[in-house]
Short mmCIF file of C-alpha atoms in Angstrom, two decimals:
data_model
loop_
_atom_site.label_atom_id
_atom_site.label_comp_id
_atom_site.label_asym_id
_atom_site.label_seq_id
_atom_site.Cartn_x
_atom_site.Cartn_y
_atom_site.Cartn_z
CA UNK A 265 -2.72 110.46 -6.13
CA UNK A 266 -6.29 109.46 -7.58
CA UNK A 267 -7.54 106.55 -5.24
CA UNK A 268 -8.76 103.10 -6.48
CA UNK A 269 -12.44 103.96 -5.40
CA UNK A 270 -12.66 107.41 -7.41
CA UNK A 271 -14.35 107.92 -10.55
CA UNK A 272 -12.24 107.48 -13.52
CA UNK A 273 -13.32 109.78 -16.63
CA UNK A 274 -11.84 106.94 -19.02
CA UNK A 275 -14.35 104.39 -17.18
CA UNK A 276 -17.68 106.94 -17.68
CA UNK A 277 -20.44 105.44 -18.78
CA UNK A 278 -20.94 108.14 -21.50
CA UNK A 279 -23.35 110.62 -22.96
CA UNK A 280 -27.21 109.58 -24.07
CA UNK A 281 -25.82 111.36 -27.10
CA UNK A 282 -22.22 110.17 -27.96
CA UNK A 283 -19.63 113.19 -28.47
CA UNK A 284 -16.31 113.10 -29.54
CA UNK A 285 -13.94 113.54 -26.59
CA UNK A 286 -12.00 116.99 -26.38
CA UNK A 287 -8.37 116.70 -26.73
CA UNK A 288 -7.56 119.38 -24.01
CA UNK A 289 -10.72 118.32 -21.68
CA UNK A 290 -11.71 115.35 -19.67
CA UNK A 291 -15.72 114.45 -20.05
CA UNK A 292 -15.73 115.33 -16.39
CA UNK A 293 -14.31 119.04 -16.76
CA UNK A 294 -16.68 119.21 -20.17
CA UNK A 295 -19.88 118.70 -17.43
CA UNK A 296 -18.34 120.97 -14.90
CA UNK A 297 -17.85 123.73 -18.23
CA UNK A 298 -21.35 123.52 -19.67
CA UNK A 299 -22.73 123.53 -16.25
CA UNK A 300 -20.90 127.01 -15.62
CA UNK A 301 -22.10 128.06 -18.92
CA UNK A 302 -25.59 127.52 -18.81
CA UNK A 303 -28.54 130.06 -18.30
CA UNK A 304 -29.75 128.09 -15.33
CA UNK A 305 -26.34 128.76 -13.75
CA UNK A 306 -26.28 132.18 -14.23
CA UNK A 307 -29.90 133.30 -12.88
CA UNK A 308 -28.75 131.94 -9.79
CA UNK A 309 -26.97 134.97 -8.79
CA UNK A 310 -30.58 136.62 -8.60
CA UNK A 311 -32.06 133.38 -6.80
CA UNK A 312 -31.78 133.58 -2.89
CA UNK A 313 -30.81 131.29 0.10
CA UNK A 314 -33.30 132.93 2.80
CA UNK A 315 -33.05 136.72 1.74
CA UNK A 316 -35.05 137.76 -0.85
CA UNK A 317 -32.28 139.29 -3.30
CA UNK A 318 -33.23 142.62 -3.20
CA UNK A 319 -32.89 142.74 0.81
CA UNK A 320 -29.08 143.40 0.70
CA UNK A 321 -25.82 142.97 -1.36
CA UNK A 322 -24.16 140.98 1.27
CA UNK A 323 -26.24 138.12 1.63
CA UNK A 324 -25.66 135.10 -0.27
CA UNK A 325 -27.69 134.00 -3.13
CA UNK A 326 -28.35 130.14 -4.86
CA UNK A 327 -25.00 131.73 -7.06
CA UNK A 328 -22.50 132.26 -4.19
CA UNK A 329 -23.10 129.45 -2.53
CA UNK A 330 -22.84 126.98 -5.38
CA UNK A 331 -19.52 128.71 -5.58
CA UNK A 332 -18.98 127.94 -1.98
CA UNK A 333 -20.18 124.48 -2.32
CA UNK A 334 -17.42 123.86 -5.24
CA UNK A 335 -14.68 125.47 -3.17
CA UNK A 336 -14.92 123.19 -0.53
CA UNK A 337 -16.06 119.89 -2.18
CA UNK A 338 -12.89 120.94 -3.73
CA UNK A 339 -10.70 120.44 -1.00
CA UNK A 340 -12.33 117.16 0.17
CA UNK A 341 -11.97 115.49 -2.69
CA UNK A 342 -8.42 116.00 -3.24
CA UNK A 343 -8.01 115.03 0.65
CA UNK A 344 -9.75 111.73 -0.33
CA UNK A 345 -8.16 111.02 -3.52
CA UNK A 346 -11.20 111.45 -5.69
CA UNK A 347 -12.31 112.76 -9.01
CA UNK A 348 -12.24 116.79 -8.32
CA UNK A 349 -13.61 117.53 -11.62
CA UNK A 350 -16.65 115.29 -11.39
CA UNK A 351 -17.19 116.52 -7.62
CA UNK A 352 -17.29 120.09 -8.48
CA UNK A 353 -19.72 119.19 -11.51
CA UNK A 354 -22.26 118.01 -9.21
CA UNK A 355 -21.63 120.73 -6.84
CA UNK A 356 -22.10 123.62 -9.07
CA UNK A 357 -25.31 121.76 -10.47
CA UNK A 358 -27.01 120.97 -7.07
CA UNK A 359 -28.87 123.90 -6.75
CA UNK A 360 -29.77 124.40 -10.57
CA UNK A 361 -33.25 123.31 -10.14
CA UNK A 362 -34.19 126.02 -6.83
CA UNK A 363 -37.02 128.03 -7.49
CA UNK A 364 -37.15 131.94 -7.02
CA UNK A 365 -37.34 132.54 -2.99
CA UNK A 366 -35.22 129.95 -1.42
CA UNK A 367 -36.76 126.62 0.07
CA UNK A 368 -40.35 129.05 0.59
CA UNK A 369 -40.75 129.41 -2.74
CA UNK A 370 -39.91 125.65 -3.43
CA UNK A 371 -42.25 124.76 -0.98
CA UNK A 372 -45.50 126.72 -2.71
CA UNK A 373 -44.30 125.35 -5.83
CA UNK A 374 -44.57 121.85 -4.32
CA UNK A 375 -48.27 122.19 -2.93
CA UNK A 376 -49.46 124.09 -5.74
CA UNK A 377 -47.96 120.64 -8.18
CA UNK A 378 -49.25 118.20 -5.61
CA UNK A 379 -52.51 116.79 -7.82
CA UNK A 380 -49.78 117.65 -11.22
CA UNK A 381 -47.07 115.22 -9.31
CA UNK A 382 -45.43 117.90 -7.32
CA UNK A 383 -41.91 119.57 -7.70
CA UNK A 384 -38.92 118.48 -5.57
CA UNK A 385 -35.85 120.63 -6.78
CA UNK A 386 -33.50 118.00 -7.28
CA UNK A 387 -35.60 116.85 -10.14
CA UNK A 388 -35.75 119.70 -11.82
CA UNK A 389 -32.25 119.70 -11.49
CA UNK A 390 -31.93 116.82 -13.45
CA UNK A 391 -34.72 118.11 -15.76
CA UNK A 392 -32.80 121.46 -16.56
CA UNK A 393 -29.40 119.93 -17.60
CA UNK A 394 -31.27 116.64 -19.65
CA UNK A 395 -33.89 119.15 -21.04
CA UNK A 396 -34.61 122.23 -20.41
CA UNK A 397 -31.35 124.45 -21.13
CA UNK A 398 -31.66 124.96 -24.96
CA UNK A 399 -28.54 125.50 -26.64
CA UNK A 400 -26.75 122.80 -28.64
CA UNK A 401 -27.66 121.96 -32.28
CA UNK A 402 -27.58 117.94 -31.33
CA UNK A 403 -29.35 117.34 -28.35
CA UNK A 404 -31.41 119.59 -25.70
CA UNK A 405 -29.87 119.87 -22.43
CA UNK A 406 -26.37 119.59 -21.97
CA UNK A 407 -25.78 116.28 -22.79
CA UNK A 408 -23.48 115.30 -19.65
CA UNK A 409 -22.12 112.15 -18.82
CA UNK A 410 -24.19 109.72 -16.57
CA UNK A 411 -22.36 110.23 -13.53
CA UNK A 412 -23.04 113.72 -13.56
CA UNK A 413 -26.63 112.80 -13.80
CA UNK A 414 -26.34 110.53 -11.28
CA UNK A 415 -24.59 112.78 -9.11
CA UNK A 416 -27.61 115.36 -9.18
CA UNK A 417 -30.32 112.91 -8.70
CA UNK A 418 -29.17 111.46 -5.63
CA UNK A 419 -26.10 113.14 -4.22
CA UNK A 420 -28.06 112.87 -0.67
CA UNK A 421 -28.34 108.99 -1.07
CA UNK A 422 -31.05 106.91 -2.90
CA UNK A 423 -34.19 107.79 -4.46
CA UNK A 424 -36.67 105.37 -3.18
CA UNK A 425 -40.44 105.40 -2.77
CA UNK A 426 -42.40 107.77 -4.59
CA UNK A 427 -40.47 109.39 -6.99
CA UNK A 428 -40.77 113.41 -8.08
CA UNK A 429 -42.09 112.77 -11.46
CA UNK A 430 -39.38 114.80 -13.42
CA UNK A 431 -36.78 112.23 -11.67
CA UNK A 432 -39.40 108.94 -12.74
CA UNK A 433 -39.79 110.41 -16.05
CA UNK A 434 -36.08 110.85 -16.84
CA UNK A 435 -35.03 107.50 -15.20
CA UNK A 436 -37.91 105.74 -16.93
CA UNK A 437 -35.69 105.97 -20.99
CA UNK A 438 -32.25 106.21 -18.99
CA UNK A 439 -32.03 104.59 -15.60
CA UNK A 440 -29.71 106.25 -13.00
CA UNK A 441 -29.84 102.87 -10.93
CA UNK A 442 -31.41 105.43 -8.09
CA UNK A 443 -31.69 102.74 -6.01
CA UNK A 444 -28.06 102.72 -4.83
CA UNK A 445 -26.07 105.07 -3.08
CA UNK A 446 -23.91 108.05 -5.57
CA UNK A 447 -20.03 107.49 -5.90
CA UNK A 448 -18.00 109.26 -3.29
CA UNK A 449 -17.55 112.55 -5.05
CA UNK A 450 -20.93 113.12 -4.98
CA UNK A 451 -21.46 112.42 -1.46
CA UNK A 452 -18.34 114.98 -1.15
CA UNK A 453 -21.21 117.91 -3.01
CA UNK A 454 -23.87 116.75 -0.49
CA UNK A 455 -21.80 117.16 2.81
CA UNK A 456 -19.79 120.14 1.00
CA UNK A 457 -23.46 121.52 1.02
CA UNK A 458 -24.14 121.27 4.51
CA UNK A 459 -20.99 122.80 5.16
CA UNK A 460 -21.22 125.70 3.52
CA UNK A 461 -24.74 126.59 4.38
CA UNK A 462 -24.05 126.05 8.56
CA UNK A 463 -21.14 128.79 7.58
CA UNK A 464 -23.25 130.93 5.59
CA UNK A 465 -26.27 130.84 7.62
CA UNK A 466 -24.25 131.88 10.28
CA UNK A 467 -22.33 134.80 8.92
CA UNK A 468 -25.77 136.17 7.34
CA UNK A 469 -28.14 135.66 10.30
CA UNK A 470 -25.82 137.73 12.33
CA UNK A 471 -25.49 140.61 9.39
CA UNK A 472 -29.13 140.90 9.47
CA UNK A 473 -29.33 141.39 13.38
CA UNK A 474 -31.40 138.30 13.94
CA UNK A 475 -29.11 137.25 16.33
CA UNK A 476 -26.03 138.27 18.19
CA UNK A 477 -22.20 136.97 18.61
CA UNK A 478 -22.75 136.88 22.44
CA UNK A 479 -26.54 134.50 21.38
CA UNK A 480 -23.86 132.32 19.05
CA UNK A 481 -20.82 131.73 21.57
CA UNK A 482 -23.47 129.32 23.52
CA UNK A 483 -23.81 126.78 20.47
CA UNK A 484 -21.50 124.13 20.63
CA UNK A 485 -18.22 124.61 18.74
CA UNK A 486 -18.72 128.01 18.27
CA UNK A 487 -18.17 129.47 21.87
CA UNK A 488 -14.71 127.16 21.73
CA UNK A 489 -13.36 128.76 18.56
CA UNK A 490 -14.21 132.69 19.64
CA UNK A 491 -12.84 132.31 23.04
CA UNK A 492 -9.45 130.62 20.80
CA UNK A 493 -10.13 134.02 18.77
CA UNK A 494 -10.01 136.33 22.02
CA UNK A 495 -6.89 134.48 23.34
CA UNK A 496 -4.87 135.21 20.74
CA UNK A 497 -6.40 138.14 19.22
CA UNK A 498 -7.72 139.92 22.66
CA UNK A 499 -7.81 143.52 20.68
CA UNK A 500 -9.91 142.53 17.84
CA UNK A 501 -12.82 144.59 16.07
CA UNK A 502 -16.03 143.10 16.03
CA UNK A 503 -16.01 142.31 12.52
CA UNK A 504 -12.85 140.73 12.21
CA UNK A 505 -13.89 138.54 15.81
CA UNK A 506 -16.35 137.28 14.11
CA UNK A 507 -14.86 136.28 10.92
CA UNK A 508 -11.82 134.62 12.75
CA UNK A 509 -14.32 132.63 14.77
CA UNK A 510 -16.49 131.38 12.51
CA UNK A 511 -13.71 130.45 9.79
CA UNK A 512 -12.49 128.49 12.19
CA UNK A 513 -15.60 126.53 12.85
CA UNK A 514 -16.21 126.27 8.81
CA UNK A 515 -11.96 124.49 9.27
CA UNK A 516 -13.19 121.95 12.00
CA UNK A 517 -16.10 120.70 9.92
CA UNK A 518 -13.62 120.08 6.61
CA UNK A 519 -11.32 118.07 8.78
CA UNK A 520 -14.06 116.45 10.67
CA UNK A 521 -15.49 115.15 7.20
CA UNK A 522 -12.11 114.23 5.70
CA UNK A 523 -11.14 112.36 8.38
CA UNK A 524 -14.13 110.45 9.10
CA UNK A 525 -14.50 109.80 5.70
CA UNK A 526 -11.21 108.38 5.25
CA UNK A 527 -11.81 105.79 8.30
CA UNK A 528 -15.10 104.59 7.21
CA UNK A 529 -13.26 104.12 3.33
CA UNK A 530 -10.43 101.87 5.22
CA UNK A 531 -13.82 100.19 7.41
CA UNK A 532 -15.38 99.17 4.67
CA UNK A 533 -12.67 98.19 1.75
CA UNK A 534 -14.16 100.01 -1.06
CA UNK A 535 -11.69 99.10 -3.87
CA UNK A 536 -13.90 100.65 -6.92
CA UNK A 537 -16.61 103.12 -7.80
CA UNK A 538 -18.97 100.34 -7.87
CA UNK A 539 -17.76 99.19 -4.39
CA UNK A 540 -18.82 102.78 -3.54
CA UNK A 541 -22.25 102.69 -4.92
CA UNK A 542 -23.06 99.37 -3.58
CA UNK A 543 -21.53 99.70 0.06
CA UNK A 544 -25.47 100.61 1.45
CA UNK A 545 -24.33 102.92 3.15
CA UNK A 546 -22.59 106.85 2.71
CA UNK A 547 -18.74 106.63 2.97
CA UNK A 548 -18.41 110.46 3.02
CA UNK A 549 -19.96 111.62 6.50
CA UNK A 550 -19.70 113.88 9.07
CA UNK A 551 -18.17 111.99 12.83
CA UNK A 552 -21.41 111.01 15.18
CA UNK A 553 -20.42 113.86 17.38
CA UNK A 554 -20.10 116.70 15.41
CA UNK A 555 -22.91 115.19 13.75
CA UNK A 556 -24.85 115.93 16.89
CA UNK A 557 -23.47 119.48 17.42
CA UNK A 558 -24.27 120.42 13.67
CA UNK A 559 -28.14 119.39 15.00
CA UNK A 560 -28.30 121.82 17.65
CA UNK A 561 -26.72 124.80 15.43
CA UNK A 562 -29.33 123.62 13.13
CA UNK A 563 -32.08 124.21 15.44
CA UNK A 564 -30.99 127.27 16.95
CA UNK A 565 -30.91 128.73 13.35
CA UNK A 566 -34.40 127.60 12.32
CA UNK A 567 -35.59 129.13 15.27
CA UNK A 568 -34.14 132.30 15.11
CA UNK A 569 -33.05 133.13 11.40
CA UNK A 570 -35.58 130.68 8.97
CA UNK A 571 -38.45 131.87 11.73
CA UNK A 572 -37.80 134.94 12.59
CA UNK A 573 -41.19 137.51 12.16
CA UNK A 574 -39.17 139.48 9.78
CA UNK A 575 -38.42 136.51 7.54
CA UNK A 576 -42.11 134.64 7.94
CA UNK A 577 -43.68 138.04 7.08
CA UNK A 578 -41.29 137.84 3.60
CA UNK A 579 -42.06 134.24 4.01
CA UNK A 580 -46.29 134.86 3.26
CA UNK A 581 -45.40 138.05 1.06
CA UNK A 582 -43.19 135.85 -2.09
CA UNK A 583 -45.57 132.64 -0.89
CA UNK A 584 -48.54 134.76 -2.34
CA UNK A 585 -46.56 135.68 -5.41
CA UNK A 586 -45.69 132.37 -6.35
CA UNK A 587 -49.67 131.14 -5.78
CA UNK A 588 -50.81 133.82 -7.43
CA UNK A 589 -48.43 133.43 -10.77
CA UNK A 590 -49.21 129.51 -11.02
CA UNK A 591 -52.63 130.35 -10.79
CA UNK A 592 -52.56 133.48 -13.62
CA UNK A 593 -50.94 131.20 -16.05
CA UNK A 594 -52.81 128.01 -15.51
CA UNK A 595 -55.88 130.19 -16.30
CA UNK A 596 -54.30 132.08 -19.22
CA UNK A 597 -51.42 130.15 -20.21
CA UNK A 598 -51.45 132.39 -23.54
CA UNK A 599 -49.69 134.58 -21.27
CA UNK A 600 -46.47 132.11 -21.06
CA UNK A 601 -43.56 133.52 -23.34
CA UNK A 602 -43.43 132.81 -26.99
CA UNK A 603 -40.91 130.38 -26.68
CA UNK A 604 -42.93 128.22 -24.97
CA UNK A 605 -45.97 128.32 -26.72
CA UNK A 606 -44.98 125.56 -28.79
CA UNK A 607 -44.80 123.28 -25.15
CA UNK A 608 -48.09 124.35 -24.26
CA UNK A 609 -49.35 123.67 -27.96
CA UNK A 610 -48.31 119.64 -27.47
CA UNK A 611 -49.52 119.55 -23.87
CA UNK A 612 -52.50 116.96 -23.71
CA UNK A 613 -53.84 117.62 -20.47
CA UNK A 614 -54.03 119.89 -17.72
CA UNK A 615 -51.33 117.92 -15.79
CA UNK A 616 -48.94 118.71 -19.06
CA UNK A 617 -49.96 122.24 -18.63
CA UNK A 618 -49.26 122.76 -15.00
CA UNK A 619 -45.41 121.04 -15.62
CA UNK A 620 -45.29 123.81 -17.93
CA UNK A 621 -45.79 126.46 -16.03
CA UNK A 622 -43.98 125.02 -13.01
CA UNK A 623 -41.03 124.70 -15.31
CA UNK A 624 -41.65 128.57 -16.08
CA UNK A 625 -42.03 129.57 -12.64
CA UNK A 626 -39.05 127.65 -11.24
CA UNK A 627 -36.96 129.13 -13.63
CA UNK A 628 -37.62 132.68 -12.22
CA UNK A 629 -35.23 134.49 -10.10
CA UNK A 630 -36.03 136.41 -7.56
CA UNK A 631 -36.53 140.19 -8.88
CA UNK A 632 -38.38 138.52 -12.30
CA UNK A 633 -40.94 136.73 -9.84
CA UNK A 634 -41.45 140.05 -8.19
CA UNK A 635 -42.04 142.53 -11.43
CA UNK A 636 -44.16 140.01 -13.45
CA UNK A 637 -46.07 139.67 -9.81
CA UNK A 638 -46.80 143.47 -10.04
CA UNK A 639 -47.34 143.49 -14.16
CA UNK A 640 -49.61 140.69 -14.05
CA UNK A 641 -51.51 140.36 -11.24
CA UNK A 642 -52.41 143.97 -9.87
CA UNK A 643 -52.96 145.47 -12.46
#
């Protein structure tokens, strides 16, 4: 049963272009569809988490864990009553806007765009499903419904301050009221996020050797659900140890979130979407203490997996190709595709320039930043 507070497709604000509604489709499941369907969505398979993608089959890439994300935003949602369609809109389209290279590549990106009004990935989010993807004979983008947009923009709470200037751009013709918090399904995609990337991390640090089961089991939560694993399962393999272990830990953060969530819903009487939005503060959260915990698995990963040597030397290598790329095509820009000549042709100024080839770049996966890195710049 849908709750009071959820987001009700027949209530949407609508489309910046208006669309006749689909008989078979709500204009929720039409966002999550185009969002599935769009180019953006599909180079993430070659776009990595902390691996660069050619590093091994079994790591996860931007792809897999969108796919993750969905799956368990998913199951929150319907725990909470809400709007699954809408949630798993915004949690396929979180990561649309991730450059090639994970958070190191975003992070080049960013300096090298600081004096061009840098990049924040979020943004570009927004500015790849309002502009960028290319397809439809009415209206670039993909034309979806504003709490989609919302959703993207500010699925990790409100957009105050300085604002990434794809985000102030878009909000500046249609205004995404950024100052509030998202509806609850959105929050869902946020904390779905963390989820899945605490389980991923974990399952891919350890397949890469940067750390060991035994280093694990001393991290809170996790040493409790393997020693559950070895008391019923005191035979095991290694492999399937592990897996048991850490599925379990991935369980106790989905029922952690659902029921806190559903407390702080009955604390604070939300009895609409706008109650949601206007309740300054998230009603989708993780409990104080496993809150806490989730810090000091945090930590321990950053430390061992996200610094590793092996992963700061890859960390300098892709940093370089990135810097190197932005530079090569802010010299020559002739060298941009012919399909965006006609951008660079109505570009004013250099600022105009350097959006466009951060918009190029960003759009990169991993293996294309690599090979035009070795055609273009060493040769």
């Amino acid at each position: 049963m849908r709750a009071s507070y959820a987001c009700d497709p027949a209530m949407s604000k609508g489309r910046v272009i208006a669309e006749q509604e689909n008989e078979f489709r709500s204009p929720f499941q039409r966002d999550r569809d185009r969002i599935i369907h769009a180019s953006a969505f599909r180079r993430l398979k070659h776009k990595t988490q902390v691996f660069v993608e050619h590093e091994g089959d079994y790591f996860r890439t931007r792809l897999t864990h969108s796919i993750e994300v969905a799956q368990v935003a998913r199951t929150i949602a319907g725990a909470l009553g809400l709007n699954g369609e809408l949630t798993e809109a915004v949690a396929l389209a979180h990561d649309l806007g991730h450059t090639p290279f994970g958070h190191t590549g975003e992070d080049a990106l960013d300096r090298l765009m600081t004096p061009y009004g840098g990049f924040d990935h979020n943004a570009q989010a927004l500015k790849i499903v309002t502009s960028l993807e290319r397809h439809y004979a009415e209206f670039d983008g993909l034309n979806l419904t504003w709490e989609t947009l919302e959703g993207i923009a500010k699925h990790n709470g409100p957009v105050t301050g300085t604002l990434p200037h794809a985000l102030s751009d878009y909000n500046a013709h249609h205004d995404l009221e950024l100052h509030s918090h998202a509806s609850a399904e959105a929050q869902v995609a946020a904390l779905s996020d963390d989820i899945a990337y605490n389980n991923h991390d974990l399952h891919d640090g350890l397949r890469a050797g940067l750390f060991t089961d035994d280093d694990i089991c001393n991290l809170p939560r996790i040493g409790d659900a393997y020693a559950e694993v070895d008391a019923l399962y005191p035979e095991l393999d290694a492999y399937r140890r592990r897996h048991e272990a850490l599925r379990r830990v991935f369980a106790v953060m989905v029922s952690d979130v659902i029921d806190t969530s559903r407390a702080l819903l009955a604390l604070t009487a939300v009895q609409s979407y706008e109650d949601v939005r206007n309740a300054g503060r998230p009603v989708v959260q993780f409990s104080d203490d496993l809150f806490a915990d989730l810090k000091v698995i945090r930590k321990f990963l950053f430390t061992q997996m996200y610094r590793a040597p092996s992963v700061v030397e890859m960390r300098k290598q892709v940093t370089r190709v990135v810097e190197d790329l932005f530079a090569l095509f802010m010299d020559r820009p002739e060298l941009l595709p012919t399909e965006w000549q006609a951008e660079l042709s109505a570009a004013g100024d250099k600022t105009a320039v350097a959006r466009i080839v951060s918009d190029y770049i960003a759009g990169m996966t991993d293996r294309f930043a690599l090979k035009e890195h070795e055609t273009l710049c060493k040769r």
